[in-house]
Amino acid sequence: MSRRRSTTLRPPGGDALVRARRQLTDGRLVRAMVTFHRDVVGMPPAASWLGSLLLAVVPGYRLRIPGQIADLAAIDALGDRRRA
């Protein structure tokens, strides 16, 4: 079975980025990372929750959560650069 790759790429964040930013603004760090893991990375829901919870409990990783969402926004802002 062969899979055809789409020639047009959607930004990796899209609607998930909007939701994750809103969750960050509301102080819901775990929820923002669940959205990132599930909707952007494609992890299963249970793994998304567990991974995000573990990130949030470790202080050093917790501090990096806003940066992960900011990096996703920067990648979205670049757009499809294959022809650039």
Coordinates of N, CA, C and O in Angstrom, one line a residue:
M1 N 0.8 -1.2 0.0 CA 0.0 0.0 0.0 C 0.9 1.2 0.0 O 1.8 1.4 0.8
S2 N 0.7 2.1 -1.0 CA 1.5 3.3 -1.0 C 0.6 4.5 -0.6 O -0.5 4.6 -0.8
R3 N 1.3 5.4 0.1 CA 0.6 6.6 0.5 C 1.1 7.8 -0.3 O 2.3 8.0 -0.4
R4 N 0.2 8.6 -0.8 CA 0.6 9.8 -1.5 C 0.8 10.9 -0.5 O -0.1 11.2 0.3
R5 N 1.9 11.7 -0.7 CA 2.1 12.8 0.1 C 1.4 14.0 -0.5 O 1.4 14.2 -1.7
S6 N 0.8 14.8 0.3 CA 0.1 16.0 -0.2 C 1.2 17.0 -0.6 O 2.2 17.2 0.0
T7 N 0.9 17.7 -1.7 CA 1.9 18.7 -2.2 C 1.7 20.1 -1.5 O 2.6 20.9 -1.6
T8 N 0.6 20.3 -0.8 CA 0.4 21.5 -0.1 C 0.4 21.1 1.4 O -0.2 20.2 1.8
L9 N 1.2 21.9 2.1 CA 1.3 21.6 3.6 C 0.5 22.7 4.4 O 0.6 23.8 4.1
R10 N -0.2 22.2 5.4 CA -0.8 23.1 6.3 C 0.2 23.4 7.4 O 1.1 22.6 7.7
P11 N 0.1 24.6 8.0 CA 1.0 24.9 9.1 C 0.8 23.8 10.2 O -0.3 23.4 10.5
P12 N 1.9 23.4 10.8 CA 1.8 22.3 11.8 C 1.0 22.7 13.0 O 0.3 21.9 13.6
G13 N 0.9 24.0 13.4 CA 0.1 24.4 14.5 C -1.3 24.6 14.2 O -2.2 24.0 14.8
G14 N -1.6 25.5 13.3 CA -3.0 25.8 12.9 C -3.9 26.1 14.1 O -3.6 26.9 15.0
D15 N -5.1 25.4 14.1 CA -6.1 25.6 15.1 C -5.5 25.2 16.5 O -5.9 25.7 17.5
A16 N -4.7 24.2 16.5 CA -4.1 23.7 17.7 C -3.3 24.7 18.4 O -3.3 24.9 19.6
L17 N -2.6 25.5 17.6 CA -1.7 26.6 18.1 C -2.6 27.7 18.8 O -2.3 28.1 19.9
V18 N -3.7 28.0 18.2 CA -4.6 29.0 18.8 C -5.1 28.5 20.1 O -5.1 29.2 21.1
R19 N -5.5 27.2 20.2 CA -6.0 26.7 21.5 C -4.9 26.6 22.5 O -5.1 27.0 23.7
A20 N -3.7 26.2 22.1 CA -2.6 26.1 23.1 C -2.2 27.4 23.6 O -2.0 27.6 24.8
R21 N -2.2 28.5 22.8 CA -1.9 29.8 23.3 C -3.0 30.3 24.3 O -2.6 30.9 25.3
R22 N -4.2 30.0 24.0 CA -5.3 30.4 24.9 C -5.1 29.7 26.2 O -5.3 30.3 27.3
Q23 N -4.8 28.4 26.2 CA -4.6 27.7 27.4 C -3.4 28.2 28.2 O -3.5 28.3 29.4
L24 N -2.4 28.6 27.5 CA -1.2 29.1 28.2 C -1.6 30.4 28.9 O -1.2 30.7 30.0
T25 N -2.3 31.3 28.2 CA -2.8 32.6 28.7 C -3.6 32.4 30.0 O -3.5 33.1 30.9
D26 N -4.4 31.3 30.0 CA -5.3 31.0 31.1 C -4.5 30.3 32.2 O -5.1 29.9 33.2
G27 N -3.2 30.0 32.0 CA -2.4 29.4 33.0 C -2.5 27.9 33.1 O -2.1 27.2 34.0
R28 N -3.1 27.3 32.0 CA -3.3 25.9 31.9 C -2.1 25.2 31.1 O -2.3 24.8 30.0
L29 N -1.0 25.1 31.7 CA 0.2 24.6 31.1 C 0.1 23.2 30.6 O 0.5 22.8 29.5
V30 N -0.5 22.3 31.5 CA -0.6 20.9 31.1 C -1.5 20.8 30.0 O -1.3 20.1 29.0
R31 N -2.6 21.5 30.0 CA -3.6 21.4 28.9 C -3.0 21.9 27.6 O -3.3 21.3 26.5
A32 N -2.2 23.0 27.6 CA -1.5 23.5 26.4 C -0.6 22.4 25.8 O -0.6 22.2 24.6
M33 N 0.1 21.7 26.7 CA 1.0 20.6 26.2 C 0.2 19.4 25.7 O 0.7 18.7 24.7
V34 N -0.9 19.1 26.3 CA -1.7 18.0 25.8 C -2.2 18.4 24.4 O -2.1 17.5 23.5
T35 N -2.6 19.6 24.2 CA -3.0 20.0 22.9 C -1.9 19.9 21.9 O -2.1 19.4 20.8
F36 N -0.7 20.3 22.3 CA 0.5 20.2 21.4 C 0.8 18.7 21.1 O 0.9 18.4 19.9
H37 N 0.9 17.9 22.1 CA 1.2 16.5 21.9 C 0.2 15.8 21.0 O 0.5 15.0 20.1
R38 N -1.1 16.0 21.4 CA -2.1 15.2 20.7 C -2.4 15.8 19.3 O -2.4 15.0 18.3
D39 N -2.6 17.1 19.1 CA -3.0 17.6 17.9 C -1.9 18.0 16.9 O -2.1 18.1 15.7
V40 N -0.7 18.3 17.4 CA 0.4 18.6 16.5 C 1.3 17.4 16.3 O 1.6 17.1 15.2
V41 N 1.8 16.8 17.4 CA 2.7 15.7 17.3 C 2.0 14.4 16.8 O 2.5 13.6 16.1
G42 N 0.7 14.2 17.3 CA -0.1 13.1 16.9 C 0.0 11.9 17.9 O -0.3 10.8 17.6
M43 N 0.3 12.2 19.1 CA 0.4 11.2 20.2 C -1.0 10.8 20.6 O -2.0 11.6 20.5
P44 N -1.2 9.6 21.0 CA -2.5 9.1 21.5 C -2.9 9.9 22.7 O -2.1 10.4 23.5
P45 N -4.2 10.1 23.0 CA -4.7 10.9 24.1 C -4.1 10.6 25.5 O -3.6 11.4 26.2
A46 N -4.0 9.3 25.8 CA -3.5 8.9 27.1 C -2.1 9.2 27.2 O -1.6 9.8 28.3
A47 N -1.3 9.0 26.2 CA 0.1 9.3 26.2 C 0.4 10.8 26.3 O 1.3 11.3 26.9
S48 N -0.5 11.6 25.6 CA -0.4 13.0 25.6 C -0.6 13.6 27.1 O 0.1 14.4 27.5
W49 N -1.6 13.0 27.8 CA -1.9 13.5 29.1 C -0.7 13.1 30.1 O -0.3 13.9 30.8
L50 N -0.3 11.9 30.0 CA 0.8 11.4 30.9 C 2.1 12.2 30.6 O 2.7 12.7 31.6
G51 N 2.5 12.3 29.4 CA 3.7 13.1 29.0 C 3.6 14.5 29.5 O 4.6 15.1 30.0
S52 N 2.5 15.1 29.2 CA 2.3 16.6 29.6 C 2.3 16.7 31.1 O 2.9 17.7 31.6
L53 N 1.7 15.8 31.8 CA 1.7 15.9 33.3 C 3.1 15.8 33.8 O 3.5 16.5 34.7
L54 N 3.8 14.8 33.3 CA 5.2 14.7 33.8 C 6.1 15.9 33.4 O 6.9 16.3 34.3
L55 N 5.9 16.5 32.3 CA 6.6 17.8 32.0 C 6.3 18.9 33.0 O 7.1 19.6 33.4
A56 N 5.0 19.0 33.3 CA 4.6 20.0 34.2 C 5.1 19.9 35.6 O 5.2 20.9 36.4
V57 N 5.3 18.6 36.1 CA 5.7 18.4 37.5 C 7.2 18.7 37.7 O 7.6 19.0 38.8
V58 N 8.0 18.6 36.6 CA 9.4 18.8 36.7 C 9.7 20.3 36.5 O 9.4 20.8 35.4
P59 N 10.1 21.0 37.5 CA 10.2 22.5 37.4 C 11.0 23.0 36.2 O 10.6 23.9 35.5
G60 N 12.1 22.3 35.9 CA 13.0 22.7 34.7 C 12.2 22.6 33.4 O 12.4 23.4 32.5
Y61 N 11.4 21.5 33.3 CA 10.7 21.3 32.1 C 9.4 22.2 32.0 O 9.1 22.7 31.0
R62 N 8.8 22.4 33.2 CA 7.7 23.3 33.2 C 8.0 24.7 32.7 O 7.2 25.3 32.0
L63 N 9.2 25.2 33.0 CA 9.6 26.5 32.5 C 9.7 26.6 31.0 O 9.6 27.6 30.4
R64 N 9.9 25.4 30.4 CA 10.1 25.4 28.9 C 8.8 25.2 28.1 O 8.8 25.4 26.9
I65 N 7.7 25.0 28.8 CA 6.4 24.8 28.1 C 6.0 26.0 27.2 O 5.7 25.9 26.1
P66 N 6.1 27.3 27.8 CA 5.7 28.4 26.9 C 6.6 28.5 25.7 O 6.2 28.9 24.6
G67 N 7.9 28.2 25.8 CA 8.8 28.2 24.7 C 8.5 27.2 23.6 O 8.7 27.5 22.4
Q68 N 8.0 26.1 24.0 CA 7.6 25.1 23.0 C 6.4 25.6 22.2 O 6.4 25.5 20.9
I69 N 5.5 26.3 22.8 CA 4.4 26.9 22.0 C 4.8 28.0 21.2 O 4.4 28.2 20.0
A70 N 5.8 28.8 21.7 CA 6.4 29.9 20.9 C 7.1 29.4 19.7 O 7.1 30.0 18.6
D71 N 7.8 28.3 19.9 CA 8.6 27.7 18.7 C 7.6 27.2 17.7 O 7.8 27.4 16.5
L72 N 6.5 26.7 18.1 CA 5.5 26.2 17.1 C 4.9 27.4 16.4 O 4.7 27.4 15.2
A73 N 4.7 28.5 17.1 CA 4.2 29.7 16.4 C 5.2 30.3 15.4 O 4.8 30.7 14.3
A74 N 6.5 30.2 15.7 CA 7.5 30.7 14.8 C 7.6 29.8 13.6 O 7.7 30.3 12.5
I75 N 7.4 28.5 13.8 CA 7.4 27.6 12.6 C 6.2 27.8 11.7 O 6.3 27.9 10.5
D76 N 5.1 28.1 12.3 CA 3.9 28.4 11.6 C 4.1 29.7 10.8 O 3.7 29.9 9.6
A77 N 4.7 30.7 11.4 CA 4.9 32.0 10.8 C 5.9 31.9 9.5 O 5.7 32.7 8.6
L78 N 6.8 30.9 9.6 CA 7.7 30.8 8.4 C 6.9 30.2 7.2 O 7.3 30.6 6.1
G79 N 5.9 29.4 7.4 CA 5.1 28.9 6.3 C 5.9 27.8 5.6 O 6.9 27.3 6.0
D80 N 5.4 27.4 4.4 CA 6.0 26.4 3.6 C 7.3 27.0 2.9 O 7.1 27.8 2.0
R81 N 8.5 26.6 3.3 CA 9.7 27.2 2.8 C 10.4 26.3 1.8 O 11.6 26.6 1.4
R82 N 9.7 25.3 1.3 CA 10.4 24.4 0.4 C 10.9 25.1 -0.9 O 11.9 24.7 -1.5
R83 N 10.2 26.1 -1.4 CA 10.6 26.8 -2.6 C 11.4 28.0 -2.3 O 11.8 28.7 -3.3
A84 N 11.7 28.4 -1.1 CA 12.4 29.6 -0.8 C 13.9 29.5 -1.0 O 14.4 28.4 -1.0

